[in-house]
Short mmCIF file of C-alpha atoms in Angstrom, two decimals:
data_model
loop_
_atom_site.label_atom_id
_atom_site.label_comp_id
_atom_site.label_asym_id
_atom_site.label_seq_id
_atom_site.Cartn_x
_atom_site.Cartn_y
_atom_site.Cartn_z
CA UNK A 5 -3.57 7.18 19.99
CA UNK A 6 -7.00 6.83 18.69
CA UNK A 7 -7.96 10.63 18.70
CA UNK A 8 -5.17 11.60 16.32
CA UNK A 9 -5.91 9.25 13.41
CA UNK A 10 -5.92 11.24 10.00
CA UNK A 11 -9.23 12.06 8.81
CA UNK A 12 -9.81 10.97 5.17
CA UNK A 13 -11.55 13.36 2.87
CA UNK A 14 -12.69 13.09 -0.72
CA UNK A 15 -10.52 11.62 -3.46
CA UNK A 16 -9.79 14.86 -5.24
CA UNK A 17 -9.22 16.86 -1.96
CA UNK A 18 -11.09 17.91 1.18
CA UNK A 19 -14.68 19.19 0.81
CA UNK A 20 -14.83 21.82 -1.52
CA UNK A 21 -15.31 24.73 0.95
CA UNK A 22 -11.93 23.54 2.69
CA UNK A 23 -9.78 23.25 -0.36
CA UNK A 24 -6.64 24.94 0.68
CA UNK A 25 -3.70 26.24 -1.61
CA UNK A 26 -1.29 24.46 0.54
CA UNK A 27 -2.89 21.14 -0.46
CA UNK A 28 -2.61 21.95 -4.19
CA UNK A 29 0.87 23.13 -3.73
CA UNK A 30 1.87 19.88 -1.83
CA UNK A 31 0.18 17.82 -4.37
CA UNK A 32 2.15 19.56 -7.34
CA UNK A 33 5.44 19.20 -5.42
CA UNK A 34 4.85 15.55 -4.77
CA UNK A 35 3.85 14.82 -8.37
CA UNK A 36 7.03 16.52 -9.40
CA UNK A 37 9.21 14.46 -7.02
CA UNK A 38 7.47 11.26 -8.32
CA UNK A 39 8.40 12.14 -11.82
CA UNK A 40 12.00 13.00 -10.85
CA UNK A 41 12.45 9.72 -9.09
CA UNK A 42 10.88 7.73 -11.97
CA UNK A 43 13.17 9.55 -14.63
CA UNK A 44 16.25 8.65 -12.54
CA UNK A 45 15.22 4.99 -12.02
CA UNK A 46 14.55 4.56 -15.68
CA UNK A 47 18.08 6.02 -16.36
CA UNK A 48 20.40 4.20 -13.92
CA UNK A 49 21.62 0.62 -14.13
CA UNK A 50 24.14 -1.50 -15.77
CA UNK A 51 23.20 0.28 -19.02
CA UNK A 52 22.98 4.06 -18.32
CA UNK A 53 20.61 6.42 -19.99
CA UNK A 54 20.81 10.13 -19.55
CA UNK A 55 17.73 12.05 -18.33
CA UNK A 56 17.32 13.79 -21.56
CA UNK A 57 17.46 10.59 -23.45
CA UNK A 58 14.94 8.96 -20.96
CA UNK A 59 12.44 11.95 -21.51
CA UNK A 60 12.90 11.56 -25.42
CA UNK A 61 12.16 7.79 -25.17
CA UNK A 62 9.04 8.71 -23.12
CA UNK A 63 7.89 11.10 -25.78
CA UNK A 64 8.36 8.62 -28.38
CA UNK A 65 11.91 9.25 -29.69
CA UNK A 66 15.17 7.96 -28.81
CA UNK A 67 17.33 5.36 -30.13
CA UNK A 68 16.43 1.71 -30.44
CA UNK A 69 18.64 0.51 -27.56
CA UNK A 70 17.64 3.16 -25.27
CA UNK A 71 13.88 2.25 -26.16
CA UNK A 72 14.46 -1.43 -25.42
CA UNK A 73 15.99 -0.53 -21.89
CA UNK A 74 13.66 2.15 -20.75
CA UNK A 75 10.32 0.81 -22.15
CA UNK A 76 10.74 -2.96 -22.08
CA UNK A 77 13.08 -3.49 -19.26
CA UNK A 78 12.54 -0.67 -16.65
CA UNK A 79 9.30 0.96 -17.22
CA UNK A 80 7.16 -1.94 -15.83
CA UNK A 81 9.06 -2.05 -12.66
CA UNK A 82 8.86 1.83 -12.29
CA UNK A 83 5.01 2.02 -13.04
CA UNK A 84 4.38 -0.82 -10.73
CA UNK A 85 6.22 1.22 -7.76
CA UNK A 86 4.19 4.24 -8.63
CA UNK A 87 0.69 2.58 -9.04
CA UNK A 88 1.26 0.16 -6.02
CA UNK A 89 2.59 2.66 -3.76
CA UNK A 90 -0.44 4.84 -4.28
CA UNK A 91 -2.89 1.73 -3.92
CA UNK A 92 -1.12 0.76 -0.63
CA UNK A 93 -1.04 4.30 0.67
CA UNK A 94 -4.74 5.06 0.09
CA UNK A 95 -5.58 1.59 1.57
CA UNK A 96 -3.79 2.58 4.75
CA UNK A 97 -5.58 5.96 4.79
CA UNK A 98 -9.03 4.15 4.54
CA UNK A 99 -8.34 1.69 7.51
CA UNK A 100 -6.74 4.63 9.64
CA UNK A 101 -9.87 6.68 9.17
CA UNK A 102 -12.20 3.86 10.01
CA UNK A 103 -10.50 2.73 13.11
CA UNK A 104 -9.64 6.34 14.05
CA UNK A 105 -6.14 4.87 15.06
CA UNK A 106 -2.83 6.08 13.46
CA UNK A 107 -1.30 2.71 13.79
CA UNK A 108 -4.03 0.81 11.77
CA UNK A 109 -2.98 -0.46 8.41
CA UNK A 110 -3.45 -3.51 6.24
CA UNK A 111 -0.15 -4.82 7.44
CA UNK A 112 -1.29 -4.69 11.03
CA UNK A 113 -4.73 -5.97 10.45
CA UNK A 114 -3.45 -9.18 9.18
CA UNK A 115 -3.99 -9.20 5.32
CA UNK A 116 -0.44 -9.39 4.66
CA UNK A 117 0.04 -12.28 6.80
CA UNK A 118 -2.99 -14.00 5.07
CA UNK A 119 -1.60 -13.36 1.87
CA UNK A 120 1.56 -14.81 2.81
CA UNK A 121 -0.15 -17.90 4.10
CA UNK A 122 -1.96 -18.41 1.09
CA UNK A 123 1.21 -18.16 -1.26
CA UNK A 124 3.04 -20.47 1.03
CA UNK A 125 0.28 -23.07 0.74
CA UNK A 126 0.39 -22.91 -3.17
CA UNK A 127 4.18 -22.92 -3.26
CA UNK A 128 4.90 -25.52 -0.71
CA UNK A 129 2.01 -27.84 -1.01
CA UNK A 130 1.18 -27.73 -4.76
CA UNK A 131 4.54 -26.14 -6.36
CA UNK A 132 2.32 -23.67 -8.21
CA UNK A 133 3.68 -21.07 -10.79
CA UNK A 134 3.34 -17.36 -10.80
CA UNK A 135 -0.46 -17.38 -11.68
CA UNK A 136 -1.16 -19.91 -8.90
CA UNK A 137 0.91 -18.05 -6.24
CA UNK A 138 -0.85 -14.80 -7.11
CA UNK A 139 -4.22 -16.35 -6.79
CA UNK A 140 -3.28 -18.09 -3.69
CA UNK A 141 -2.00 -14.76 -2.05
CA UNK A 142 -5.29 -12.98 -3.08
CA UNK A 143 -7.57 -15.70 -1.70
CA UNK A 144 -5.50 -15.76 1.48
CA UNK A 145 -5.68 -12.14 2.10
CA UNK A 146 -9.35 -11.85 1.47
CA UNK A 147 -10.17 -14.79 3.72
CA UNK A 148 -8.12 -13.33 6.52
CA UNK A 149 -9.88 -9.91 5.88
CA UNK A 150 -13.19 -11.66 6.05
CA UNK A 151 -12.13 -13.48 9.22
CA UNK A 152 -11.07 -10.16 10.94
CA UNK A 153 -14.23 -8.65 10.01
CA UNK A 154 -16.69 -11.45 11.12
CA UNK A 155 -14.72 -11.58 14.49
CA UNK A 156 -14.91 -7.79 14.86
CA UNK A 157 -18.44 -7.14 13.83
CA UNK A 158 -20.41 -8.95 16.48
CA UNK A 159 -21.23 -5.86 18.77
CA UNK A 160 -20.74 -3.32 16.06
CA UNK A 161 -17.65 -2.68 14.05
CA UNK A 162 -15.23 -0.81 16.43
CA UNK A 163 -11.87 0.28 15.38
CA UNK A 164 -10.07 -0.94 18.50
CA UNK A 165 -11.81 -4.30 18.15
CA UNK A 166 -10.71 -4.53 14.56
CA UNK A 167 -7.17 -3.74 15.42
CA UNK A 168 -6.80 -6.31 18.23
CA UNK A 169 -8.43 -9.04 16.25
CA UNK A 170 -6.10 -8.31 13.31
CA UNK A 171 -3.06 -8.31 15.42
CA UNK A 172 -4.06 -11.62 16.99
CA UNK A 173 -4.76 -13.13 13.52
CA UNK A 174 -1.58 -11.84 12.21
CA UNK A 175 0.42 -13.24 14.90
CA UNK A 176 -1.35 -16.81 14.66
CA UNK A 177 -0.73 -16.65 10.75
CA UNK A 178 2.82 -15.71 11.16
CA UNK A 179 3.38 -18.58 13.42
CA UNK A 180 1.87 -20.94 10.83
CA UNK A 181 3.90 -19.36 7.87
CA UNK A 182 7.12 -20.03 9.87
CA UNK A 183 6.11 -23.70 10.51
CA UNK A 184 5.28 -24.32 7.02
CA UNK A 185 8.62 -22.91 5.97
CA UNK A 186 10.69 -25.23 8.46
CA UNK A 187 8.56 -28.10 6.84
CA UNK A 188 9.26 -27.28 3.33
CA UNK A 189 12.07 -28.37 1.13
CA UNK A 190 14.90 -26.01 0.60
CA UNK A 191 13.72 -25.00 -3.11
CA UNK A 192 10.47 -24.38 -1.89
CA UNK A 193 11.33 -22.51 1.13
CA UNK A 194 13.62 -20.37 -0.80
CA UNK A 195 10.90 -19.56 -3.32
CA UNK A 196 8.45 -18.64 -0.55
CA UNK A 197 10.91 -16.64 1.22
CA UNK A 198 11.78 -14.57 -1.83
CA UNK A 199 8.13 -13.92 -2.56
CA UNK A 200 7.48 -13.03 1.40
CA UNK A 201 9.94 -10.14 1.19
CA UNK A 202 8.10 -8.20 -1.44
CA UNK A 203 9.69 -7.63 -4.69
CA UNK A 204 9.08 -5.76 -7.84
CA UNK A 205 11.98 -7.59 -9.81
CA UNK A 206 9.42 -10.02 -11.38
CA UNK A 207 6.84 -7.28 -12.76
CA UNK A 208 6.55 -7.42 -16.49
CA UNK A 209 4.01 -5.70 -18.88
CA UNK A 210 1.57 -8.55 -18.82
CA UNK A 211 1.34 -8.17 -14.91
CA UNK A 212 1.51 -4.65 -14.32
CA UNK A 213 -1.08 -3.57 -16.92
CA UNK A 214 -4.00 -5.58 -15.61
CA UNK A 215 -2.94 -4.71 -12.15
CA UNK A 216 -3.06 -0.91 -12.92
CA UNK A 217 -6.47 -1.19 -14.61
CA UNK A 218 -7.80 -2.97 -11.58
CA UNK A 219 -6.43 -0.32 -9.24
CA UNK A 220 -7.69 2.44 -11.22
CA UNK A 221 -11.38 0.83 -11.26
CA UNK A 222 -10.83 0.53 -7.35
CA UNK A 223 -10.00 4.15 -7.03
CA UNK A 224 -12.89 5.19 -9.14
CA UNK A 225 -15.26 3.26 -6.87
CA UNK A 226 -13.58 4.91 -3.86
CA UNK A 227 -14.26 8.34 -5.57
CA UNK A 228 -17.99 7.46 -5.76
CA UNK A 229 -17.89 6.51 -2.16
CA UNK A 230 -16.48 9.73 -1.10
CA UNK A 231 -19.73 10.87 0.67
CA UNK A 232 -19.57 7.85 2.79
CA UNK A 233 -16.32 8.80 4.05
CA UNK A 234 -17.31 12.36 4.71
CA UNK A 235 -20.14 11.27 6.82
CA UNK A 236 -18.12 8.79 8.92
CA UNK A 237 -15.61 11.64 9.56
CA UNK A 238 -18.13 13.23 11.82
CA UNK A 239 -18.54 10.07 13.99
CA UNK A 240 -20.75 7.02 13.95
CA UNK A 241 -23.61 8.72 15.91
CA UNK A 242 -23.62 11.69 13.80
CA UNK A 243 -23.55 9.67 10.46
CA UNK A 244 -26.65 7.62 11.63
CA UNK A 245 -28.38 10.87 12.38
CA UNK A 246 -27.83 11.86 8.69
CA UNK A 247 -29.44 8.59 7.63
CA UNK A 248 -26.27 6.68 6.95
CA UNK A 249 -26.21 2.98 7.40
CA UNK A 250 -23.01 2.87 9.22
CA UNK A 251 -22.15 -0.79 9.31
CA UNK A 252 -22.94 -1.17 5.58
CA UNK A 253 -20.85 1.94 4.79
CA UNK A 254 -17.82 0.74 6.84
CA UNK A 255 -18.07 -2.81 5.25
CA UNK A 256 -18.15 -1.20 1.63
CA UNK A 257 -15.02 0.89 2.36
CA UNK A 258 -13.09 -2.27 3.92
CA UNK A 259 -13.70 -3.96 0.75
CA UNK A 260 -12.29 -1.11 -1.29
CA UNK A 261 -9.33 -1.10 1.21
CA UNK A 262 -8.83 -4.72 0.94
CA UNK A 263 -8.98 -4.57 -2.72
CA UNK A 264 -6.42 -1.75 -3.09
CA UNK A 265 -3.79 -3.84 -1.10
CA UNK A 266 -4.82 -7.20 -2.58
CA UNK A 267 -3.72 -6.48 -6.20
CA UNK A 268 -0.37 -5.29 -5.48
CA UNK A 269 0.29 -8.12 -2.97
CA UNK A 270 -0.82 -10.78 -5.46
CA UNK A 271 1.56 -9.25 -8.07
CA UNK A 272 4.65 -8.53 -5.84
CA UNK A 273 4.34 -10.09 -2.43
CA UNK A 274 3.70 -8.18 0.88
CA UNK A 275 5.41 -4.80 0.87
CA UNK A 276 5.27 -3.53 4.50
CA UNK A 277 4.90 -0.20 6.15
CA UNK A 278 3.91 1.75 2.98
CA UNK A 279 0.27 1.72 3.82
CA UNK A 280 1.17 2.65 7.48
CA UNK A 281 3.49 5.60 6.92
CA UNK A 282 2.38 7.29 3.71
CA UNK A 283 -0.95 8.70 5.32
CA UNK A 284 1.01 10.21 8.21
CA UNK A 285 3.73 11.71 5.93
CA UNK A 286 1.01 13.32 3.80
CA UNK A 287 -0.91 14.55 6.91
CA UNK A 288 2.44 16.18 8.33
CA UNK A 289 2.89 17.82 4.81
CA UNK A 290 -0.53 19.16 4.71
CA UNK A 291 -0.43 20.31 8.41
CA UNK A 292 -3.83 19.39 9.05
CA UNK A 293 -6.09 16.40 10.16
CA UNK A 294 -8.15 16.44 6.90
CA UNK A 295 -6.30 14.13 4.62
CA UNK A 296 -6.30 14.72 0.89
CA UNK A 297 -6.41 11.22 -0.64
CA UNK A 298 -4.54 12.75 -3.79
CA UNK A 299 -1.63 13.75 -1.54
CA UNK A 300 -1.70 10.43 0.14
CA UNK A 301 -1.50 8.62 -3.05
CA UNK A 302 1.34 10.66 -4.59
CA UNK A 303 3.25 10.04 -1.18
CA UNK A 304 2.66 6.37 -1.39
CA UNK A 305 4.09 6.45 -5.08
CA UNK A 306 7.18 8.54 -3.95
CA UNK A 307 7.93 6.17 -0.91
CA UNK A 308 7.88 3.03 -2.89
CA UNK A 309 9.69 4.44 -5.98
CA UNK A 310 12.30 5.83 -3.88
CA UNK A 311 12.57 2.74 -1.76
CA UNK A 312 13.00 0.42 -4.92
CA UNK A 313 15.45 2.75 -6.52
CA UNK A 314 17.52 2.70 -3.21
CA UNK A 315 17.06 -1.09 -2.77
CA UNK A 316 18.41 -1.49 -6.27
CA UNK A 317 21.38 0.65 -6.45
CA UNK A 318 22.61 1.78 -3.00
CA UNK A 319 24.24 -1.76 -2.38
CA UNK A 320 26.47 -3.89 -4.78
CA UNK A 321 23.70 -6.76 -4.52
CA UNK A 322 19.92 -5.53 -5.27
CA UNK A 323 17.67 -6.10 -2.56
CA UNK A 324 13.94 -6.70 -2.74
CA UNK A 325 11.93 -3.58 -2.11
CA UNK A 326 10.18 -5.14 0.96
CA UNK A 327 13.58 -5.02 2.73
CA UNK A 328 14.02 -1.45 2.17
CA UNK A 329 10.35 -0.59 3.21
CA UNK A 330 10.76 -2.74 6.32
CA UNK A 331 13.79 -0.86 7.43
CA UNK A 332 12.28 2.60 6.76
CA UNK A 333 8.99 1.73 7.94
CA UNK A 334 10.48 0.23 11.21
CA UNK A 335 12.31 3.36 12.00
CA UNK A 336 9.39 5.58 11.19
CA UNK A 337 7.03 3.26 13.50
CA UNK A 338 9.46 4.01 16.29
CA UNK A 339 9.44 7.64 15.77
CA UNK A 340 5.62 7.59 15.57
CA UNK A 341 5.21 5.91 18.89
CA UNK A 342 7.63 8.32 20.57
CA UNK A 343 5.68 11.26 19.15
CA UNK A 344 2.38 9.77 20.34
CA UNK A 345 3.72 9.04 23.76
CA UNK A 346 5.28 12.90 24.02
CA UNK A 347 2.05 14.08 22.72
CA UNK A 348 -0.14 12.20 25.34
CA UNK A 349 2.11 13.13 28.36
CA UNK A 350 1.95 16.87 27.29
#
C-alpha cells in the first residue's frame, strides 16, 4: 500500500510548472460547496432562517433575532467545522506524504488516543474544567507524538516503522483509556465519554477564535516549509543529494502536522477519519498523485461541515459529529482497503 500514498505539493497548489486548470476548477467547486453547506447549517434548526436572510445577516443586515440566531448561536459551530476540518485534512495529508502510506493519519499514529488519555486523566483524577481538559488533551497528544517519534527514529525515520509504532501505542493507550473509564465514577465517565466522541456542541466564540488564529499561523508556517515537502516528494536519497537534511525536515513537518490536529482535538475532542479520508477524496477529485493542499483543506472543511449538519438534523436526537465521521470514515476505510487489494492483484 505504500506506493500509492498521495504526494503533497505546495500550499497554494502543485509546483508552478504543474498547475492544472482542473485543480483550479476543483478548488472553486469545493469552496462553493463549503459555502452552500455553511448557509444551510446556519439556517436550519428549531428557529429556521431562510438562506436569503442568512446571507443578509452575514453581510451585516438582517433582523435582530436572526442576527442572534445566526451570529451568536450557530456561526461559531459552523466556523469550527470549516476550520477544524481543514486542519485535520492537511494534517492527514502531511503524514500520508511523509510515510508514503495511504493509511497513515494522526488517528492511526496514536495522537488521538494520547489526547483521549490526557483528557481522561484530567476529568477522572482531577475533575478539571474545560480549560484543564483541553490542556490535558493537548499535552497527552503531544507526548504520544513525541513517544512515537522517539521509538521510530532510532534507525532513521521510516514510514512503515512510524505506522507500526503508532498503531501499537494507540492500542496500548486505548486499553488504558478503557480501564480508566471502568474505574471512574458515573458522572466522570459520562463526561469523559462525551468528550471522547468528538463534538462541536460546546464551541463558542471565545474558543473558536483563538483556535482559528493558531491554525492559520500553523498553515502559514507550512507554506514556508513547502520547499521541504517538494524535495521530500523526490525520495530521501534524492532529497539528500539536493542538500536537504532529511531527518530534520521530517521532524519539522511532523511538528506542523501534530499542531494542526492538536488544536481541534483540544477544543472538540478527537474527531476520527477526517484526516484519513479527506486527502484521498481530494486526490480522486484531482485525478492525480500530486495533492494540492488547498483542495485537501477544502475537502476536509466540506466533510466535517456536512457530517456535523447530518449529525445534528438527520435524527431526532442530535449526535456528536465524531459519531457521524466514524460511520462515514469506517465505510470509506473498508472501501479503501478493498480498492488497494484489487489494485495490488491487478
